[in-house]
């Protein structure tokens, strides 16, 4: 199957005070039509930057220096401004982490809904309005007709995120990028929103790129997972493999830090020692070596590449490349990461 | 909304009273008194005393004040000490020219400032931005008397294409073109300062909005940058600007003291200067009352307009 989106070895840099800071490097992954791909990683590892680069929304200071973002036949890093605007909100949509601030406070929900519909679906105002109401109903907003006339401040966070979803899905995009869509919401609303996204995805065969901190959310929704660390992809696998056999020490650390109900209550929750290196001072060699319990001399000097260890399972680590066999079952992970 | 407005108006009454008490005290504390100003200095002390008695200046201050207040309650602002005309008539004659001058200046200033401020914010730290902020700084700091005299020197004295002052040429009071010609220079002087300020306000306010999440949402919809800036960002950025414009309303009627003086513009600013110079207490009190009232009124008006542009604000 030909992937819908293929991100190929991209490097993203930001201009700040006349110096260039590289935020994301050698990031590659692909998204197939209709699948859900999860992206996890610590704060600041470049998840949002990667997704914004697909939308061409890096802003004035940011740009993709190297690599390609293939969407169909087109390289999104090279298309014209006009073309990327046609794609945004139409073929690729995005919803953001902060529903409270993502809607414009001085325009009605209806106004903001209709804007994109008129632009991409070329509907007349009346038809656009009816369609907007229909979309609001679809995402489970009660009194959709009245909500159209409301301003965002009158809606709760969960409702606003539903509006964002309605807006994002109105033009039946092929890809929906959801950047931590539920982080700002409470748990019950979180589950509802994820459920809603799944239902709508099935209806329209939209691929979803789900960015989150929450491994629980990943386990429930994603088909495939990409783990990012310090601006790079360190592991990619389907969701079962990743949870069962995480290969990269960082992924193993992440897994060990999930609380499990069945564990003894006195057992301490594991955490990864140290903190993410800052983008201005990336360590040489493997970027994780400063925190890795298995780090060798080679890890400090040479940077590993993202390599296939099995079909569909890629890891960026010298250890797996060398013996290819060692898994986390060799040593109990809790001992390593405490 | 209506109960809110009524409440605000009722609150305004004690505020106005307080303001006028303070004004009255300060005016009377100033050295000198009206009689010394108008009466021939060679007249006898008895005559001066008689005039003072006539004008009620020998009464205790609080009696004078309540006298003034009593007249005010009957809609009588008193008579000028210097021209003996009713104060209301004097103000009425002056308010039109001032409103015309100040209104046009504010309008011109805003029309210049808005696009420059927007461009300056959108292209922050560009050459254009530096040019705009630099020029606006110049506009704010150049004194009105200096710019006014400079313009008079160039356009009225040297080039002789515009009049040096006044509202119209004698004999052609109804000539529209003549009126416009008289307006040009004073409006420019005032608009330079106003647009200088507003370029900065618009720029600062828009910059604050430009980083907001909802603009990213608007861009993510595929909207053109022009729509993102001029629809989504600008409407938010203009909300604080409205307050600033609202605070400008009292000046629309208060007049521009120095500019009116330089251009011999028969407006409120000139009247204010004249009545201070001649210790014309009734006129001064009336002018201060009007200003205080306008400030309160402008605040209320601003709050009301606010509730229309910002849906988050509702008054009950
Ligand atoms: N506009 C920008 N200018 C300069 N650097 C930026 C900019 N945006 C992001 N960065 C940098 O890029 C890196 C990646 O940021 P990004 O927002 O993608 O992280 P993230 O993985 O989404 O984190 P979080 O989970 O907190 O959302 C960070 O180090 C950040 O400082
Ligand atoms: Mg992020």
PDB file of C-alpha atoms in Angstrom, chain A residues 52 55 57 60 82 85 88-90 92 94 96-98 101-107 111-113 115-116 119-120 151 153 164 167, chain B residues 121-124 212-225 227 231-233 235-236 239 308-314:
ATOM      1  CA  UNK A  52       3.473  21.760  12.356  1.00  0.00           C
ATOM      2  CA  UNK A  55       1.033  21.776   7.865  1.00  0.00           C
ATOM      3  CA  UNK A  57       2.869  26.220  10.070  1.00  0.00           C
ATOM      4  CA  UNK A  60       8.446  32.958  10.295  1.00  0.00           C
ATOM      5  CA  UNK A  82      -1.398  28.811  -2.376  1.00  0.00           C
ATOM      6  CA  UNK A  85      -3.372  26.693   1.950  1.00  0.00           C
ATOM      7  CA  UNK A  88      -4.661  22.907   5.122  1.00  0.00           C
ATOM      8  CA  UNK A  89      -8.021  22.331   6.679  1.00  0.00           C
ATOM      9  CA  UNK A  90      -9.062  20.436   3.592  1.00  0.00           C
ATOM     10  CA  UNK A  92      -4.847  17.705   6.197  1.00  0.00           C
ATOM     11  CA  UNK A  94      -5.115  19.733  12.755  1.00  0.00           C
ATOM     12  CA  UNK A  96      -4.522  21.461  19.075  1.00  0.00           C
ATOM     13  CA  UNK A  97      -3.786  20.859  22.694  1.00  0.00           C
ATOM     14  CA  UNK A  98      -5.449  23.940  24.117  1.00  0.00           C
ATOM     15  CA  UNK A 101      -7.374  29.272  23.474  1.00  0.00           C
ATOM     16  CA  UNK A 102      -7.669  27.665  20.056  1.00  0.00           C
ATOM     17  CA  UNK A 103     -10.905  29.369  19.128  1.00  0.00           C
ATOM     18  CA  UNK A 104     -11.064  33.073  18.426  1.00  0.00           C
ATOM     19  CA  UNK A 105     -12.870  34.701  21.366  1.00  0.00           C
ATOM     20  CA  UNK A 106     -14.503  37.475  19.339  1.00  0.00           C
ATOM     21  CA  UNK A 107     -16.182  35.442  16.608  1.00  0.00           C
ATOM     22  CA  UNK A 111     -18.621  32.150  11.966  1.00  0.00           C
ATOM     23  CA  UNK A 112     -15.497  30.125  12.667  1.00  0.00           C
ATOM     24  CA  UNK A 113     -17.044  26.861  11.478  1.00  0.00           C
ATOM     25  CA  UNK A 115     -15.106  30.005   7.299  1.00  0.00           C
ATOM     26  CA  UNK A 116     -13.298  26.823   6.340  1.00  0.00           C
ATOM     27  CA  UNK A 119     -13.300  28.253   1.598  1.00  0.00           C
ATOM     28  CA  UNK A 120     -12.724  24.607   0.714  1.00  0.00           C
ATOM     29  CA  UNK A 151     -19.055  32.727  21.435  1.00  0.00           C
ATOM     30  CA  UNK A 153     -16.279  31.561  26.149  1.00  0.00           C
ATOM     31  CA  UNK A 164     -12.397  21.976  16.895  1.00  0.00           C
ATOM     32  CA  UNK A 167     -14.112  22.111  12.189  1.00  0.00           C
TER      33      UNK A 167
ATOM     34  CA  UNK B 121       3.556  44.582  13.778  1.00  0.00           C
ATOM     35  CA  UNK B 122       3.258  42.016  11.008  1.00  0.00           C
ATOM     36  CA  UNK B 123       6.769  42.796   9.823  1.00  0.00           C
ATOM     37  CA  UNK B 124       8.256  43.187  13.284  1.00  0.00           C
ATOM     38  CA  UNK B 212      -2.214  33.628  20.041  1.00  0.00           C
ATOM     39  CA  UNK B 213      -3.270  30.037  19.491  1.00  0.00           C
ATOM     40  CA  UNK B 214      -6.456  30.973  17.651  1.00  0.00           C
ATOM     41  CA  UNK B 215      -4.446  32.488  14.824  1.00  0.00           C
ATOM     42  CA  UNK B 216      -2.725  29.155  14.351  1.00  0.00           C
ATOM     43  CA  UNK B 217      -6.190  27.607  14.158  1.00  0.00           C
ATOM     44  CA  UNK B 218      -7.189  30.185  11.558  1.00  0.00           C
ATOM     45  CA  UNK B 219      -4.083  29.420   9.513  1.00  0.00           C
ATOM     46  CA  UNK B 220      -4.662  25.694   9.904  1.00  0.00           C
ATOM     47  CA  UNK B 221      -8.016  26.210   8.186  1.00  0.00           C
ATOM     48  CA  UNK B 222      -6.181  27.376   5.108  1.00  0.00           C
ATOM     49  CA  UNK B 223      -7.100  31.046   5.402  1.00  0.00           C
ATOM     50  CA  UNK B 224      -4.952  33.622   3.662  1.00  0.00           C
ATOM     51  CA  UNK B 225      -2.511  35.529   5.842  1.00  0.00           C
ATOM     52  CA  UNK B 227      -7.603  37.325   6.464  1.00  0.00           C
ATOM     53  CA  UNK B 231     -10.015  39.606  10.471  1.00  0.00           C
ATOM     54  CA  UNK B 232      -8.893  37.285  13.244  1.00  0.00           C
ATOM     55  CA  UNK B 233      -6.048  39.264  14.766  1.00  0.00           C
ATOM     56  CA  UNK B 235     -10.596  42.497  15.819  1.00  0.00           C
ATOM     57  CA  UNK B 236      -8.933  41.280  18.986  1.00  0.00           C
ATOM     58  CA  UNK B 239     -10.412  46.039  21.700  1.00  0.00           C
ATOM     59  CA  UNK B 308     -20.367  45.130  21.854  1.00  0.00           C
ATOM     60  CA  UNK B 309     -16.931  44.287  20.512  1.00  0.00           C
ATOM     61  CA  UNK B 310     -15.903  41.835  23.217  1.00  0.00           C
ATOM     62  CA  UNK B 311     -18.522  39.116  23.638  1.00  0.00           C
ATOM     63  CA  UNK B 312     -16.925  38.030  26.917  1.00  0.00           C
ATOM     64  CA  UNK B 313     -18.059  41.252  28.586  1.00  0.00           C
ATOM     65  CA  UNK B 314     -21.659  41.587  29.623  1.00  0.00           C
TER      66      UNK B 314
END
